[in-house]
Coordinates of C-alpha atoms in Angstrom, one line a residue:
X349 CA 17.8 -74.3 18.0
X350 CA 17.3 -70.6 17.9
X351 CA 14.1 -71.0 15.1
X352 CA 11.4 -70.4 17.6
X353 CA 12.4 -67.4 19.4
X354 CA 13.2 -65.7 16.4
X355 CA 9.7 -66.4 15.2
X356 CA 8.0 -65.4 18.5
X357 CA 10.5 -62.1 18.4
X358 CA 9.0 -61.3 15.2
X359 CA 6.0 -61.8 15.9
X360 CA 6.7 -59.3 19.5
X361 CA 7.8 -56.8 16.8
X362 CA 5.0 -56.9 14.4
X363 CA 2.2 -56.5 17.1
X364 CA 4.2 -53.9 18.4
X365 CA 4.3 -52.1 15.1
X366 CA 0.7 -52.5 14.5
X367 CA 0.1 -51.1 17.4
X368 CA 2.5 -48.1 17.3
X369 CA 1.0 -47.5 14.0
X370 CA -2.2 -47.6 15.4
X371 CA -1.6 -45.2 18.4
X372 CA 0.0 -43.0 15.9
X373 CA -2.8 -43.2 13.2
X374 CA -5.2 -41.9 16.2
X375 CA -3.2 -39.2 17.4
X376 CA -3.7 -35.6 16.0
X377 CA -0.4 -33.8 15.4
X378 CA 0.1 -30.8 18.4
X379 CA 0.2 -28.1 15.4
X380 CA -3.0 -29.7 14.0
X381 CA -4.3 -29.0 17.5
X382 CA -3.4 -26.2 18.0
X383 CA -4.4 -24.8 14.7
X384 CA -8.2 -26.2 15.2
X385 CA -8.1 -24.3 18.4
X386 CA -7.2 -20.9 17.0
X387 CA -10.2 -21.4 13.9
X388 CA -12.4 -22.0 17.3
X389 CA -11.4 -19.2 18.7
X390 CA -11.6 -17.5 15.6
X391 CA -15.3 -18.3 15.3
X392 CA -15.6 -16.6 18.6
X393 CA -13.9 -13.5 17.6
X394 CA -11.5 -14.1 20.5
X395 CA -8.8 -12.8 17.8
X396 CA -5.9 -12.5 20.6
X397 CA -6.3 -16.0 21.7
X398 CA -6.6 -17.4 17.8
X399 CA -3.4 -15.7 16.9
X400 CA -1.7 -17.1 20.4
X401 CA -2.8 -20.4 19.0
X402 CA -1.6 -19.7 15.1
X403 CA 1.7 -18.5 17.1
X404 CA 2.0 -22.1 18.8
X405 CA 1.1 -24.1 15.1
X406 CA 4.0 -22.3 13.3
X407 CA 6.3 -22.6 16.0
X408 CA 6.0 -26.7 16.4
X409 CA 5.9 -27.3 13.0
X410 CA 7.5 -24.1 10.7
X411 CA 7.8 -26.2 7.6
X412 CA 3.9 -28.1 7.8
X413 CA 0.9 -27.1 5.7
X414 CA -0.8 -26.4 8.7
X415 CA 1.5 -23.4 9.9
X416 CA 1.1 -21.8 6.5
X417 CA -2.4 -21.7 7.0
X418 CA -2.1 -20.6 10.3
X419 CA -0.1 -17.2 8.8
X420 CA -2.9 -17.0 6.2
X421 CA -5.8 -16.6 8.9
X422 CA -3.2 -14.9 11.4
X423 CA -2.6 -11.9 9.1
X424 CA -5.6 -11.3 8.1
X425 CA -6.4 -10.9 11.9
X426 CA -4.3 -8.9 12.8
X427 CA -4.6 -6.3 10.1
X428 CA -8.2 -6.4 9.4
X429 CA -9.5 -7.2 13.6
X430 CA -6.7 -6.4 15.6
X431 CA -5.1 -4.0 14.0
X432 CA -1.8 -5.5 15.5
X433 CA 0.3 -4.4 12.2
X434 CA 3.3 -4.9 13.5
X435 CA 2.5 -9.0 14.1
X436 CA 1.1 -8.9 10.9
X437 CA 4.6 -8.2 9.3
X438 CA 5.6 -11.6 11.6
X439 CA 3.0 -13.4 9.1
X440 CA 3.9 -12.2 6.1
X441 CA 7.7 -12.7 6.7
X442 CA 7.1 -16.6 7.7
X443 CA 4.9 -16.7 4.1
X444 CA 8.0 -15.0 2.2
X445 CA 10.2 -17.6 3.5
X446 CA 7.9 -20.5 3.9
X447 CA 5.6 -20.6 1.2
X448 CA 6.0 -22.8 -1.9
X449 CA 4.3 -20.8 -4.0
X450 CA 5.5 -17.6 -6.1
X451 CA 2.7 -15.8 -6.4
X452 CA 2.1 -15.8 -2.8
X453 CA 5.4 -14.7 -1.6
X454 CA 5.0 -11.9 -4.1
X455 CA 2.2 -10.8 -2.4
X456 CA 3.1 -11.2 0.7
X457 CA 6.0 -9.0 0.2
X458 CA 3.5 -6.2 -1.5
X459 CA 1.3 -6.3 1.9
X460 CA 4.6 -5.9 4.0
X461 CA 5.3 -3.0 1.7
X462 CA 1.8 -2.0 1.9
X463 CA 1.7 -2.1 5.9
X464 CA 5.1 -0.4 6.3
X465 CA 3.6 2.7 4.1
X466 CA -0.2 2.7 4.9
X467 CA -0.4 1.9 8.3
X468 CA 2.7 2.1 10.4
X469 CA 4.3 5.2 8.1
X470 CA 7.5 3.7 8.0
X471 CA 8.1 5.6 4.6
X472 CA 11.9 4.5 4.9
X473 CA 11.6 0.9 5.5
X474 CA 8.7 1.1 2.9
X475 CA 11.3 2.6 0.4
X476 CA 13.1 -1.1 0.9
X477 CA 10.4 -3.3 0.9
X478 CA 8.9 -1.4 -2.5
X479 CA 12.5 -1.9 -3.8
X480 CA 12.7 -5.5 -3.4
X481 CA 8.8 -5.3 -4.9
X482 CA 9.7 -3.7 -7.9
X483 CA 13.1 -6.2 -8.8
X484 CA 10.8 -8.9 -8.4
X485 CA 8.2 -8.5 -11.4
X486 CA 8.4 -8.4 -15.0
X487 CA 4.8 -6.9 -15.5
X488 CA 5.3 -3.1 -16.6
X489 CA 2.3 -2.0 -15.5
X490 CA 2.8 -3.7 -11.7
X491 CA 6.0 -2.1 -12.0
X492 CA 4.8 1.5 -12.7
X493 CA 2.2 0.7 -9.9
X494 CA 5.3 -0.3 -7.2
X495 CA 7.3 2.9 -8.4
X496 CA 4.4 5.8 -7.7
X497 CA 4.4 4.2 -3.8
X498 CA 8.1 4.8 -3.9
X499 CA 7.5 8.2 -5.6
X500 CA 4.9 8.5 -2.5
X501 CA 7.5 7.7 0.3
X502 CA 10.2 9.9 -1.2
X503 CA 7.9 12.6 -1.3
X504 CA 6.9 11.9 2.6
X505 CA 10.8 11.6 3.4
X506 CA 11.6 15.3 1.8
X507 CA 13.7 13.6 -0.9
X508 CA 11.7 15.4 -3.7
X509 CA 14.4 14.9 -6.8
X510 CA 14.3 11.1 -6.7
X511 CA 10.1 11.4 -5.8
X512 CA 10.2 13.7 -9.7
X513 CA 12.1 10.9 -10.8
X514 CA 9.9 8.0 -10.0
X515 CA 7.0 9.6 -10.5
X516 CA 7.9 10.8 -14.0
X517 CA 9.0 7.2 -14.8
X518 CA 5.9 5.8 -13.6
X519 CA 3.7 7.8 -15.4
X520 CA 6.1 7.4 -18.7
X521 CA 5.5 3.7 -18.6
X522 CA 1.6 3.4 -18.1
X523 CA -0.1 2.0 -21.3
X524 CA -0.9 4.5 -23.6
X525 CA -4.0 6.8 -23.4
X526 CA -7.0 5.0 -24.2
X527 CA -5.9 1.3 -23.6
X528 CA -5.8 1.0 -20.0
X529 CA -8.7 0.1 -17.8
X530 CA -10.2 2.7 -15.7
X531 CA -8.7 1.8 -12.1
X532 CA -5.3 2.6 -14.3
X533 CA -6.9 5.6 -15.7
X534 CA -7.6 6.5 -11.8
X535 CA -3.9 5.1 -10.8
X536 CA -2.7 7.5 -13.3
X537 CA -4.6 10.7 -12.5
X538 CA -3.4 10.6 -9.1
X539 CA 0.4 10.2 -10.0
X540 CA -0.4 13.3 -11.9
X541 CA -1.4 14.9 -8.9
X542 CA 1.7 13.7 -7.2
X543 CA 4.2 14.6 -9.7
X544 CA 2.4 18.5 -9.7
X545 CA 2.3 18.6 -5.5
X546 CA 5.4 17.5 -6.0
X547 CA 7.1 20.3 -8.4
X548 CA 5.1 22.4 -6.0
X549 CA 7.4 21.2 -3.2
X550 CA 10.5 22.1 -5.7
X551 CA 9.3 25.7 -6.1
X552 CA 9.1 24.5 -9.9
X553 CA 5.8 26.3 -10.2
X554 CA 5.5 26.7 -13.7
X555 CA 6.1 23.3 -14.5
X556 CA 3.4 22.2 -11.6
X557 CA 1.1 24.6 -13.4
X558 CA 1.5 22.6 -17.0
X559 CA 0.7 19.5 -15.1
X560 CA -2.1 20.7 -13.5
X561 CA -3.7 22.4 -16.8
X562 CA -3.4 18.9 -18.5
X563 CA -5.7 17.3 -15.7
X564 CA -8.0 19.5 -16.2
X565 CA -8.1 19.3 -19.4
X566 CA -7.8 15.3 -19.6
X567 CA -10.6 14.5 -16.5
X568 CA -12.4 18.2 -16.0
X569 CA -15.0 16.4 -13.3
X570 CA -12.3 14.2 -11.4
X571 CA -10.1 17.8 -11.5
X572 CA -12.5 19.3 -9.6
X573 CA -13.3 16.9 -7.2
X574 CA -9.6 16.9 -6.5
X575 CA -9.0 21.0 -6.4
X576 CA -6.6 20.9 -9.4
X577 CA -8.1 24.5 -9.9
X578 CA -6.7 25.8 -6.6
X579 CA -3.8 23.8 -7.0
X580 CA -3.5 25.9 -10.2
X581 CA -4.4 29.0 -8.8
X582 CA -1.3 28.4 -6.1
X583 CA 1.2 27.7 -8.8
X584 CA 0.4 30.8 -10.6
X585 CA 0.2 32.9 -7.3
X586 CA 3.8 31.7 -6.7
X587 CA 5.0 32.6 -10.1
X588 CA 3.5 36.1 -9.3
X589 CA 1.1 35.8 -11.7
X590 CA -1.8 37.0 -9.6
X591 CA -4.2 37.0 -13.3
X592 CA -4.0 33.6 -14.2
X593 CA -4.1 32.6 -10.7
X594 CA -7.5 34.5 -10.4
X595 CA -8.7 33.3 -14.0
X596 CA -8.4 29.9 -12.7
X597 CA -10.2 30.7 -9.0
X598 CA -13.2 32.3 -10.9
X599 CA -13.8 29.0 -12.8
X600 CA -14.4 27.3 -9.9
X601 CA -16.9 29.2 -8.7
X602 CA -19.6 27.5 -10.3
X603 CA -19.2 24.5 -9.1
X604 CA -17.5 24.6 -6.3
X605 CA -17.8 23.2 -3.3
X606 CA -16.6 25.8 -0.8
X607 CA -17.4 29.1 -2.6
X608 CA -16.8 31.6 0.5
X609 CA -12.8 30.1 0.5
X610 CA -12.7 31.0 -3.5
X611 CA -14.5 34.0 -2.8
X612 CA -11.7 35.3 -0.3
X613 CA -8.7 33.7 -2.1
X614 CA -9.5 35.9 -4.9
X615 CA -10.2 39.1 -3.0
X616 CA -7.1 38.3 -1.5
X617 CA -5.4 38.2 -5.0
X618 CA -7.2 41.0 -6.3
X619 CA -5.2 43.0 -3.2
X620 CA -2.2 41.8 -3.7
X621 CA -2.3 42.5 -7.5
X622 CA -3.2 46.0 -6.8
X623 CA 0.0 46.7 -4.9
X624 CA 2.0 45.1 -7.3
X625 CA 5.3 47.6 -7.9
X626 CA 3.9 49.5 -11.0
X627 CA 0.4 48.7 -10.7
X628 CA -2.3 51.4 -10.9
X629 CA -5.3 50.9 -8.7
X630 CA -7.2 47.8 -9.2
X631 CA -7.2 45.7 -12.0
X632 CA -10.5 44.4 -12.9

């Protein structure tokens, strides 16, 4: 009769999965371990030894909770305490392919983007990343935002007719005047600026001078805090038009912040007027 041993083998296999279970039950995961170890080392600030220790949790177990977390506290070390940008990229690349959730691979991607531009000034590479940004939001105003970076990068790489182009694009699709908030208002003054350093850089001085008059005009304390006059004043000395160019020099000298540089740029002008072809002495 083969009744008995089959029950005592069954019963062999039960305690031995209880057991097993047990064991198991007990055990902390290695990833789990060695993410607790990098948030102790963390609390240390023995950054280099947390992030060996995030390295270790992502590499046992890629697709786990825990290694997500471990590329959440990772990059923020290494951009913010280590300032190890190039490992930080390493983080946000395992979130863009790892997380489940939309919203953080989107920003992950903007803060690979960000570091390529801001901190490494990989302006070409940060051209690509911005790219794949910008094709991957609907929101006109988050679009406009991606599209003055690229405008930024173009205009750090030389490439100044596609830097016009974005600019003027972004600019063209910010809400209309009154109805955005003020950090838009601010976003928006400063891809003013751009565009007119930018026209600068295309010899299209005339042009750079309209944009520059409207600043003033638009935000006259934020103009001067940001020398739109003397950005003015250079677009009309390049046009030859040494009179504007002063005009707009002698209305900074009220409040300006660096009078003996106004002070010389104009007697500078004033010289170079006078010895214009056809001119007749000074003009006052």
């Amino acid at each position: 009769m083969k009744t008995v041993p089959d029950k005592m083998c069954t019963k062999k296999n039960l305690a031995a999965t209880i057991i097993a279970a047990v064991f198991l039950s007990s055990c902390t995961p290695s990833e789990k371990t060695d993410y607790k170890k990098g948030l102790s080392e963390m609390e240390k600030k023995h950054f280099s030894e947390a992030l060996t220790h995030f390295d270790k949790t992502m590499q046992r177990a890629p697709d786990s909770p825990t290694a997500l977390e471990a590329a959440r506290r990772g990059t923020i070390i290494a951009s913010y305490e280590t300032h190890d940008f190039k490992r930080a990229l390493k983080y946000e690349q395992f979130l863009l392919l790892k997380s489940p959730s939309t919203a953080e691979r989107y920003h992950a991607q903007k803060r690979k983007a960000q570091i390529y531009f801001e901190n490494l000034q990989d302006y070409e590479t940060a051209v690509g990343e911005l790219s794949k940004l910008y094709a991957e939001t609907e929101d006109m105003v988050e679009k406009a935002m991606v599209q003055i970076q690229m405008a930024r990068c173009e205009f750090q790489l030389g490439r100044f007719p596609q830097s016009e182009s974005d600019a003027r694009n972004a600019i063209s699709s910010m809400p209309p005047q009154g109805s955005e908030t003020q950090e838009l208002k601010d976003t928006l003054f400063s891809a003013r600026i751009l565009l007119g350093n930018i026209l600068v850089a295309e010899k299209k001085f005339a042009d750079a001078a309209k944009v520059y008059l409207d600043l003033q005009k638009q935000d006259p304390v934020k103009a001067a805090k940001e020398n739109v006059g003397v950005s003015l004043a250079i677009s009309y000395e390049e046009q030859g038009d040494y009179k504007s160019a002063i005009a707009a020099l002698e209305n900074l000298k009220s409040g300006g912040s660096t009078p003996e540089y106004i002070e010389l740029r104009i007697r500078k002008l004033k010289e170079r007027q006078k010895n214009q072809p056809g001119a007749k002495g000074a003009h006052k």
